[in-house]
Coordinates of C-alpha atoms in Angstrom, one line a residue:
Chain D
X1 CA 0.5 -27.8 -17.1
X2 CA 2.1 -28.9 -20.2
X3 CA 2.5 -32.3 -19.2
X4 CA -1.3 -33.0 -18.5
X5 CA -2.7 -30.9 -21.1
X6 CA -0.3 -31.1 -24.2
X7 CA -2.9 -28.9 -26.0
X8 CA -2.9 -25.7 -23.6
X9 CA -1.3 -23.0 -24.2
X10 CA 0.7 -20.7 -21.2
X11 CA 1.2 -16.9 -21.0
X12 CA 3.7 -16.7 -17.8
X13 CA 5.4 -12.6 -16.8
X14 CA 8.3 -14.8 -15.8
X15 CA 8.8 -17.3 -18.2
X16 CA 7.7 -16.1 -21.6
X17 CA 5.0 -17.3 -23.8
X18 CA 3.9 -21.2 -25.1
X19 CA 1.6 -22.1 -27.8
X20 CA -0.4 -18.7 -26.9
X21 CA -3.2 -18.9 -29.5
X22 CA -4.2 -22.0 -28.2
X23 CA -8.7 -22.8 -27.1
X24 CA -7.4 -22.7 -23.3
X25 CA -5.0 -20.9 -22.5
X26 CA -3.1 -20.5 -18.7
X27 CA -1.9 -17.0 -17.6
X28 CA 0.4 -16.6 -14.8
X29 CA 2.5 -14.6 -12.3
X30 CA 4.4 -16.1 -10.1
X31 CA 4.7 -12.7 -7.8
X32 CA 2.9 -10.0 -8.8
X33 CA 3.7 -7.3 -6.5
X34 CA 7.3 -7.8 -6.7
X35 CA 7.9 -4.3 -4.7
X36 CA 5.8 -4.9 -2.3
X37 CA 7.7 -8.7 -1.8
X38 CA 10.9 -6.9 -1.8
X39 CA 10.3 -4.7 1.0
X40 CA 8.2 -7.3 3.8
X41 CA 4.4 -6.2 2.6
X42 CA 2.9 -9.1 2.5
X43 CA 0.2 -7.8 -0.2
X44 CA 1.4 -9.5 -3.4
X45 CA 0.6 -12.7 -4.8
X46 CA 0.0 -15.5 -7.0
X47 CA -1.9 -15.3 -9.9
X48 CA -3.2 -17.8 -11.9
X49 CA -5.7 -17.6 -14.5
X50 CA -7.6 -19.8 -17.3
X51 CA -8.8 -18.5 -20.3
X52 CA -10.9 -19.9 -23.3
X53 CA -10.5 -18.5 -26.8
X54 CA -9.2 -15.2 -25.0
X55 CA -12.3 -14.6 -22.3
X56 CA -10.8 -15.2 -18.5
X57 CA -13.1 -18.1 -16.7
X58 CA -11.2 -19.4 -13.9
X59 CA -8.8 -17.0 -11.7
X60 CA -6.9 -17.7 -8.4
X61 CA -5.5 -15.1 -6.2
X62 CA -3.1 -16.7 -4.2
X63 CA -1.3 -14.5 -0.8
X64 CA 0.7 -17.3 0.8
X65 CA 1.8 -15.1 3.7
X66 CA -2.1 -14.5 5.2
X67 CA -2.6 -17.8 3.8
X68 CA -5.3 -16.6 2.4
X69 CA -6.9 -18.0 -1.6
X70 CA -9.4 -16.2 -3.5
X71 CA -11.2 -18.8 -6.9
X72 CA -13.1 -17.3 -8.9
X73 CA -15.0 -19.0 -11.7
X74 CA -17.3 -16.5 -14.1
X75 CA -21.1 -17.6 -13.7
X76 CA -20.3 -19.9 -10.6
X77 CA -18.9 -17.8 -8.0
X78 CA -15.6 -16.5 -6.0
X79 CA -14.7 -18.3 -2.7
X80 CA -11.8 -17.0 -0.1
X81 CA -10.6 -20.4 1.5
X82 CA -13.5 -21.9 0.5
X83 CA -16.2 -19.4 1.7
X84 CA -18.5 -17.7 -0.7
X85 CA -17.5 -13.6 -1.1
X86 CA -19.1 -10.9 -2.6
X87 CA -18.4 -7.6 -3.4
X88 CA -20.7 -4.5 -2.0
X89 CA -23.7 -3.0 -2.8
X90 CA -24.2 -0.3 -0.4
X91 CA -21.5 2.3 -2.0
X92 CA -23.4 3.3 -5.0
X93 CA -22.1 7.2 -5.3
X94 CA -18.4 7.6 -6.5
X95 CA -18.1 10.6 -3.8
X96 CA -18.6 7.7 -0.9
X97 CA -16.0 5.1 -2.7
X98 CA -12.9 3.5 -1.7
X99 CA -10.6 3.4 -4.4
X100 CA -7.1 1.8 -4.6
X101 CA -4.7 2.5 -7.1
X102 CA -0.8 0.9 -6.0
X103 CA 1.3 3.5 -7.8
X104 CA 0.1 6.9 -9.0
X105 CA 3.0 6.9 -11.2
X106 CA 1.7 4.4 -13.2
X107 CA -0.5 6.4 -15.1
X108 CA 1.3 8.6 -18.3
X109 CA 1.3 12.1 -18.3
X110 CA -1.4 13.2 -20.9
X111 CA -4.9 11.0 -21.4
X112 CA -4.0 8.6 -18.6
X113 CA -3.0 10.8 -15.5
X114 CA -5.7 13.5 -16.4
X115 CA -8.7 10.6 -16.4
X116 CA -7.1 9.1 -13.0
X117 CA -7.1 12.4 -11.4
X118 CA -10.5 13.0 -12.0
X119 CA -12.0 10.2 -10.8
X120 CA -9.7 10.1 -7.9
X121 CA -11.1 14.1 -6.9
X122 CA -14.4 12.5 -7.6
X123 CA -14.0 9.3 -4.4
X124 CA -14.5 9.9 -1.0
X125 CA -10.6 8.3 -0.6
X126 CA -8.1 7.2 -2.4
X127 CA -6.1 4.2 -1.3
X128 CA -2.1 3.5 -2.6
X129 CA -0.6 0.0 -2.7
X130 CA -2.1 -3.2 -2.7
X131 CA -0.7 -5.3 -5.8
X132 CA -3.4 -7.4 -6.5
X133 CA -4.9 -7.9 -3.2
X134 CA -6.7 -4.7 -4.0
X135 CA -9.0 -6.8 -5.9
X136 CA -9.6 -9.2 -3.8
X137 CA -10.2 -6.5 -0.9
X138 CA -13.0 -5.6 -3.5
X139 CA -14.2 -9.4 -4.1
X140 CA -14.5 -9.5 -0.5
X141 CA -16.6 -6.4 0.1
X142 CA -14.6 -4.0 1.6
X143 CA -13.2 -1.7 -0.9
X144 CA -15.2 -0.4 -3.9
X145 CA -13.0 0.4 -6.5
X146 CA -9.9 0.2 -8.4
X147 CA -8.3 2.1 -11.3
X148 CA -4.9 1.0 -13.0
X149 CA -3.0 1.6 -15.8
X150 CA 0.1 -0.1 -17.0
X151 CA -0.9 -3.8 -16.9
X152 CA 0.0 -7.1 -18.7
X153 CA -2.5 -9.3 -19.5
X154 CA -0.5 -11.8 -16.3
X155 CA -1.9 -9.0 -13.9
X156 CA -5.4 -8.9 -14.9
X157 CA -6.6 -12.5 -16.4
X158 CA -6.8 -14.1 -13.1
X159 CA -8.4 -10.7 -11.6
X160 CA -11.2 -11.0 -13.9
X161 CA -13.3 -14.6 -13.1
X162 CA -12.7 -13.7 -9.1
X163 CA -14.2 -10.0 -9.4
X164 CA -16.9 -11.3 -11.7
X165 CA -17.8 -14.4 -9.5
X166 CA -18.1 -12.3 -6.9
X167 CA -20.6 -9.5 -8.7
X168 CA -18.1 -7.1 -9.3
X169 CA -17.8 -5.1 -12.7
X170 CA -14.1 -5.3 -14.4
X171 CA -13.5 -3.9 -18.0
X172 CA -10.6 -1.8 -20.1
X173 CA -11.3 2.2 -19.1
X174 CA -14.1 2.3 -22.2
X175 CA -15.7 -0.4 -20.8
X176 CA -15.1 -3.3 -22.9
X177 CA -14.4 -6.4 -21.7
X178 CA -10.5 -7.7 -21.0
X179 CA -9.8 -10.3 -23.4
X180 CA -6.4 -11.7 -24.3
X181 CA -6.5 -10.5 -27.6
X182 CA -7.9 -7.5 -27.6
X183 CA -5.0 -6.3 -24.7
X184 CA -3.2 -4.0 -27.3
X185 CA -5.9 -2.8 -29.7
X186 CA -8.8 -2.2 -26.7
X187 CA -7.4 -2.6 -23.5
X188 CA -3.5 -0.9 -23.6
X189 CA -3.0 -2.5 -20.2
X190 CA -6.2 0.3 -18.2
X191 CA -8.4 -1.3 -16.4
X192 CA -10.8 -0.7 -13.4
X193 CA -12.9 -2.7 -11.2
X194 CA -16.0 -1.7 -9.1
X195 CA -17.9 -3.2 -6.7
X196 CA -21.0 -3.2 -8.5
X197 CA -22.9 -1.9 -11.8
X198 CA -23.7 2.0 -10.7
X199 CA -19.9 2.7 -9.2
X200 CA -18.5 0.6 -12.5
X201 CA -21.2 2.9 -15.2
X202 CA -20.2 6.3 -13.0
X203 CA -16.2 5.1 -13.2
X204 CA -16.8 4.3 -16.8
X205 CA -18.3 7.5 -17.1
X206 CA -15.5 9.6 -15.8
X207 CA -12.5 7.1 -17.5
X208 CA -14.2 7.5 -20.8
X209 CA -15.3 10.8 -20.9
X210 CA -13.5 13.6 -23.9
X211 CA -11.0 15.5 -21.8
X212 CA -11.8 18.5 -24.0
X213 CA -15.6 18.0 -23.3
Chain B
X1 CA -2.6 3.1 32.3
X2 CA -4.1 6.0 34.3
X3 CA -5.5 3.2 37.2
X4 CA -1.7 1.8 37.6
X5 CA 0.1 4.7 36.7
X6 CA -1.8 8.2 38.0
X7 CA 1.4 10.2 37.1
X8 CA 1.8 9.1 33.8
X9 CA 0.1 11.4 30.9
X10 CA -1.7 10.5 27.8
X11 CA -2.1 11.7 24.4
X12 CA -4.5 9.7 22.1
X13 CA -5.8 10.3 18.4
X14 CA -9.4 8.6 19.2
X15 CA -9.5 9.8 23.1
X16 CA -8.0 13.1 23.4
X17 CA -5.0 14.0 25.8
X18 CA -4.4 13.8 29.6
X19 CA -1.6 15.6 32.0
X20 CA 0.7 15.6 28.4
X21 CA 3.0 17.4 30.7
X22 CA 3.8 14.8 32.7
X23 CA 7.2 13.4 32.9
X24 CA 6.3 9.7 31.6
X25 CA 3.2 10.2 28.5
X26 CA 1.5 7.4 26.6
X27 CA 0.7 8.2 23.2
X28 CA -1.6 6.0 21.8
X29 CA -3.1 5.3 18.4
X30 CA -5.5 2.4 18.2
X31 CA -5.9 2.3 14.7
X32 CA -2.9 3.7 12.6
X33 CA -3.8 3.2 9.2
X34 CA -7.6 3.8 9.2
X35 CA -8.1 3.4 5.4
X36 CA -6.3 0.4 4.8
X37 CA -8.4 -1.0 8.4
X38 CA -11.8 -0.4 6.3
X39 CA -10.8 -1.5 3.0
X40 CA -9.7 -5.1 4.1
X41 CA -5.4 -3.9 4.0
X42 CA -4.0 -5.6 6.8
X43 CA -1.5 -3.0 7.3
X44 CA -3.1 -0.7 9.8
X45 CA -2.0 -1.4 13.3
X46 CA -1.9 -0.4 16.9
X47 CA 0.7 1.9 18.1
X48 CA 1.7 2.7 21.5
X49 CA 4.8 4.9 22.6
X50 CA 5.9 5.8 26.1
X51 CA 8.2 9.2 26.2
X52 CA 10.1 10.8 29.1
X53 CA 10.4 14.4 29.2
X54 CA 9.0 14.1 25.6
X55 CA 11.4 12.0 24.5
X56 CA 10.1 8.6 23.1
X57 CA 11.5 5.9 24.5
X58 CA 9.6 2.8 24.7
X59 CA 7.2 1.8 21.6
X60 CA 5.1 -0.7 20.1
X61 CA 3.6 -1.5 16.7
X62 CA 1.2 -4.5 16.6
X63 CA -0.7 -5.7 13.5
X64 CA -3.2 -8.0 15.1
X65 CA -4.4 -9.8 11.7
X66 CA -0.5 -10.8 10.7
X67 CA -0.1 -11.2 14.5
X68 CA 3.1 -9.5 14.5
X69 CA 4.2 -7.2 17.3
X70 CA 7.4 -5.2 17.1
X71 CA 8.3 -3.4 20.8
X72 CA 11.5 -1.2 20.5
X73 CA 13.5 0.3 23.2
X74 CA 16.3 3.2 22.6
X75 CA 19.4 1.8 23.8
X76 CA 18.4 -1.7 24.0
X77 CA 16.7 -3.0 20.9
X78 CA 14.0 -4.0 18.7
X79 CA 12.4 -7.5 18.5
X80 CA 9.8 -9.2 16.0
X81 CA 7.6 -11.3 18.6
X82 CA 10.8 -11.9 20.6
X83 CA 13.2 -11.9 18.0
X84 CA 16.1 -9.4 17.8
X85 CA 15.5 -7.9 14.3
X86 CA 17.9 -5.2 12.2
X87 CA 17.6 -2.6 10.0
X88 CA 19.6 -3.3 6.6
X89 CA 23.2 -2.2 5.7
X90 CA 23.9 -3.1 2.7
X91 CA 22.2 -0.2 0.3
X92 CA 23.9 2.7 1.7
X93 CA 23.2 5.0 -2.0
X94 CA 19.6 6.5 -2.4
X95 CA 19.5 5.5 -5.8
X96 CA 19.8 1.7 -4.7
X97 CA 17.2 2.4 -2.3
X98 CA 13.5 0.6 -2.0
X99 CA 11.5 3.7 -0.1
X100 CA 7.9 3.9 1.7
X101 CA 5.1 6.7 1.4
X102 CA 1.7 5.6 2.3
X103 CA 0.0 8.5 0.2
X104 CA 2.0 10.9 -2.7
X105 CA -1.3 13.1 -1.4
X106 CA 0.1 14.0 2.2
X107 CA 2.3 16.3 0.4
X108 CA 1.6 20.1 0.4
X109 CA 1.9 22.2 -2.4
X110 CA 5.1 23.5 -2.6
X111 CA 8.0 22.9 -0.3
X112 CA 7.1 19.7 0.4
X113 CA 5.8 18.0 -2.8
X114 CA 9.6 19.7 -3.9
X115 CA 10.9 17.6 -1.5
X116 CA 9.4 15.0 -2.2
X117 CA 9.9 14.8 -5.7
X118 CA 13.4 15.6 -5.5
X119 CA 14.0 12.3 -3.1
X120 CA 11.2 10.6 -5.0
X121 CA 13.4 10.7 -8.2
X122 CA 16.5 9.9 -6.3
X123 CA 15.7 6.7 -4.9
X124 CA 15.6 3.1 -7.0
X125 CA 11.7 3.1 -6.6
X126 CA 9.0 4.4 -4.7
X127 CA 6.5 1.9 -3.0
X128 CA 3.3 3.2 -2.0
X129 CA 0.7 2.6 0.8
X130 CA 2.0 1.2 4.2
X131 CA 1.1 2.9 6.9
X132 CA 2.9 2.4 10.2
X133 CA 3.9 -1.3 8.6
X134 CA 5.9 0.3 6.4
X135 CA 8.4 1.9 9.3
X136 CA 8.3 -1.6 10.5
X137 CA 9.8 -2.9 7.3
X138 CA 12.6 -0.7 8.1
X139 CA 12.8 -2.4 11.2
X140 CA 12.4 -5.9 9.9
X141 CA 15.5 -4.9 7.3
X142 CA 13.2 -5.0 4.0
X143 CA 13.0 -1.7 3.2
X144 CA 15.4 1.2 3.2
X145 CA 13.6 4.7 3.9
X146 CA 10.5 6.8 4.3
X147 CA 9.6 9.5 3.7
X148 CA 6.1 11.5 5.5
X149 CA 4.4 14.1 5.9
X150 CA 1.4 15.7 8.1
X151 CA 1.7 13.1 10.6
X152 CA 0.6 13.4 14.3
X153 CA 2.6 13.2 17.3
X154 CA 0.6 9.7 17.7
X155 CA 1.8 8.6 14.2
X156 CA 5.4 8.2 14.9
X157 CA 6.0 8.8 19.0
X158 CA 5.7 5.0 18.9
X159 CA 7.6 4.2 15.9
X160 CA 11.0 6.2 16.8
X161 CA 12.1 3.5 19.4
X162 CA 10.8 0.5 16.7
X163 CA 13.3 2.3 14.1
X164 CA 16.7 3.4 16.7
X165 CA 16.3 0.4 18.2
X166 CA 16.4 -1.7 15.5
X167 CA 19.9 0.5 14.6
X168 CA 17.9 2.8 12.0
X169 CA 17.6 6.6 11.8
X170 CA 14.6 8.8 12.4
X171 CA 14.2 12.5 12.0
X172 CA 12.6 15.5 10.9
X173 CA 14.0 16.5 7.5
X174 CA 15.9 19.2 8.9
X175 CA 17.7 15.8 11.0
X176 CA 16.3 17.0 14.3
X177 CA 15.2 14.7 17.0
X178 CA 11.6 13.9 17.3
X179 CA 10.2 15.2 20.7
X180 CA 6.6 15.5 21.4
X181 CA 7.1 19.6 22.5
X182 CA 9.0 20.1 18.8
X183 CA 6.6 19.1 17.3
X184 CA 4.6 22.3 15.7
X185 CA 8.2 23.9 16.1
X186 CA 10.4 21.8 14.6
X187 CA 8.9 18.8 12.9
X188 CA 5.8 19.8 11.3
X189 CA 4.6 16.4 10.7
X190 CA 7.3 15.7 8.1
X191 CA 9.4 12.1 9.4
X192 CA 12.4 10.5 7.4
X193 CA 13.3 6.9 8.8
X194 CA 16.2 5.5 7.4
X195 CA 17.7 2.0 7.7
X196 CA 21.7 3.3 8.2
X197 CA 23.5 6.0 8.4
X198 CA 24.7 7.1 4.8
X199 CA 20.9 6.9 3.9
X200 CA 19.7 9.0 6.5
X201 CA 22.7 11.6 5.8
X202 CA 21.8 11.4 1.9
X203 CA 17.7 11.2 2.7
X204 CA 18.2 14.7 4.8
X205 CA 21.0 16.5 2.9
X206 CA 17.9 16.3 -0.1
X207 CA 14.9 17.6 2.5
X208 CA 16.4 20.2 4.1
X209 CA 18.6 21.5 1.0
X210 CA 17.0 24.8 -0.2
X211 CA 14.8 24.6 -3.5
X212 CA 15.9 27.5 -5.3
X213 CA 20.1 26.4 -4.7

């Protein structure tokens, strides 16, 4: 990348950061998932994402085991292999809803575990593990939600363009959008995903609501 | 199986149970992993176990999307579509050890979220979601233990030849056999598969040690 385009800038988990404040901007992780590589589930993946001034466009979810390649490009669509996908819109209640999550531990005692266990009472199912083929299972219509916590910006910015290309709602737990620079003020690494506006507005709901209210 | 072999019993999650007294029994699950099967995981699988005198013996896990098929036989071996595979032997302390719970929710209340917090915070790191793959990743040599609870004889009568074939340990948490009449006895559901010996001693001196000692 930095020998075609001298002028991009590269966020990478595994090799640090390069010209970060740059217009574009390439995040990646080379394995995300690196428990699930460890131990033979073939789950994690490749991520690589492009951003411009800070707002994810492009995003490729790579899972070289199932040879299987998820593009997503914001206003333009998401493709597996090449085929168009879509996320559902038939689960509209929380209480019918899929939702994976890959580590319950992720979440901190306090604010964090106390929204997650909420909304996880509130699903029909919760679902553990999946790295970052969670999401795609959502791009491709057959899960409905996902609630994280704990993320770099590596594990979402190539999540965004293939959930939103595919007509999925993604945002920080408030509900504002995930932007590179707003990862530590806004975001502090929560984010969820829904198959489509009412599950994302009834997550946001539940994520955002006053503990004490 | 009941045209060829009119003898033979069989118990099934879907279908319900036949002569389970018989000498030889089938027990059969054709999806192992429902949740994972309808949210687009391709970790569910098909499991088929043949017992004597309630003893499994023969068994079979098959993930038909990674078309991967792992038949174990006590005594004789376990193979990945043909070939031999081995459980590790290299981490032999629980605190070096990668383990496998498909859901932190299959845990009751008491004795056994003890339990399973105790081995929980013993081990290197937890790894979440699985299903029956996750036993098979035992097998394959990637991961080193898990640990289960409220499982059906169908859940694991397959999966104890997969694991002792492939030179691992499987038990109860009290280190007793698995046997299709102990189990509303003796096992209760609860299964710890361990890749060697020292794990499997460590895994079960934690489960079965009394909470209040």
């Amino acid at each position: 990348i930095h020998r075609i385009h001298p002028t991009h800038g590269i966020i990478g988990e595994e090799f640090g950061n390069h010209n970060a404040d740059a217009e574009f901007v390439w995040v990646l992780d080379p394995i995300d998932g690196t428990k699930s590589f460890m131990t033979g589930k073939p789950l994690f993946g490749t991520l690589i994402g492009l951003c411009r001034d800070g707002v994810p466009l492009v995003g490729i979810i790579d899972q070289p085991v199932l040879e299987e390649r998820w593009v997503g490009i914001v206003h333009h669509g998401t493709t597996l292999n090449g085929q168009v996908v879509q996320t559902g819109d038939v689960v509209h209640d929380l209480s019918d809803a899929m939702m994976y999550t890959t580590d319950p531990q992720m979440f901190r005692e306090g604010y964090e575990l106390e929204r997650f266990t909420s909304i996880r009472d509130a699903v029909k199912s919760p679902v553990y593990g999946g790295d970052c083929y969670s999401y795609a299972c959502v791009a491709s219509g057959y899960a409905d939600l996902v609630i994280e916590a704990d993320l770099g910006v590596y594990d979402y910015a190539a999540i965004v363009p293939v959930i939103q290309g595919a007509g999925g709602y993604i945002s920080n737990w408030e509900g504002g959008d995930l932007h590179l620079d707003k990862h530590d003020t806004e975001c502090h690494g929560r984010v969820v995903a829904a198959a489509n506006h009412q599950l994302w507005t009834s997550a946001i709901d539940l994520l955002s609501s006053d503990t004490d209210g």
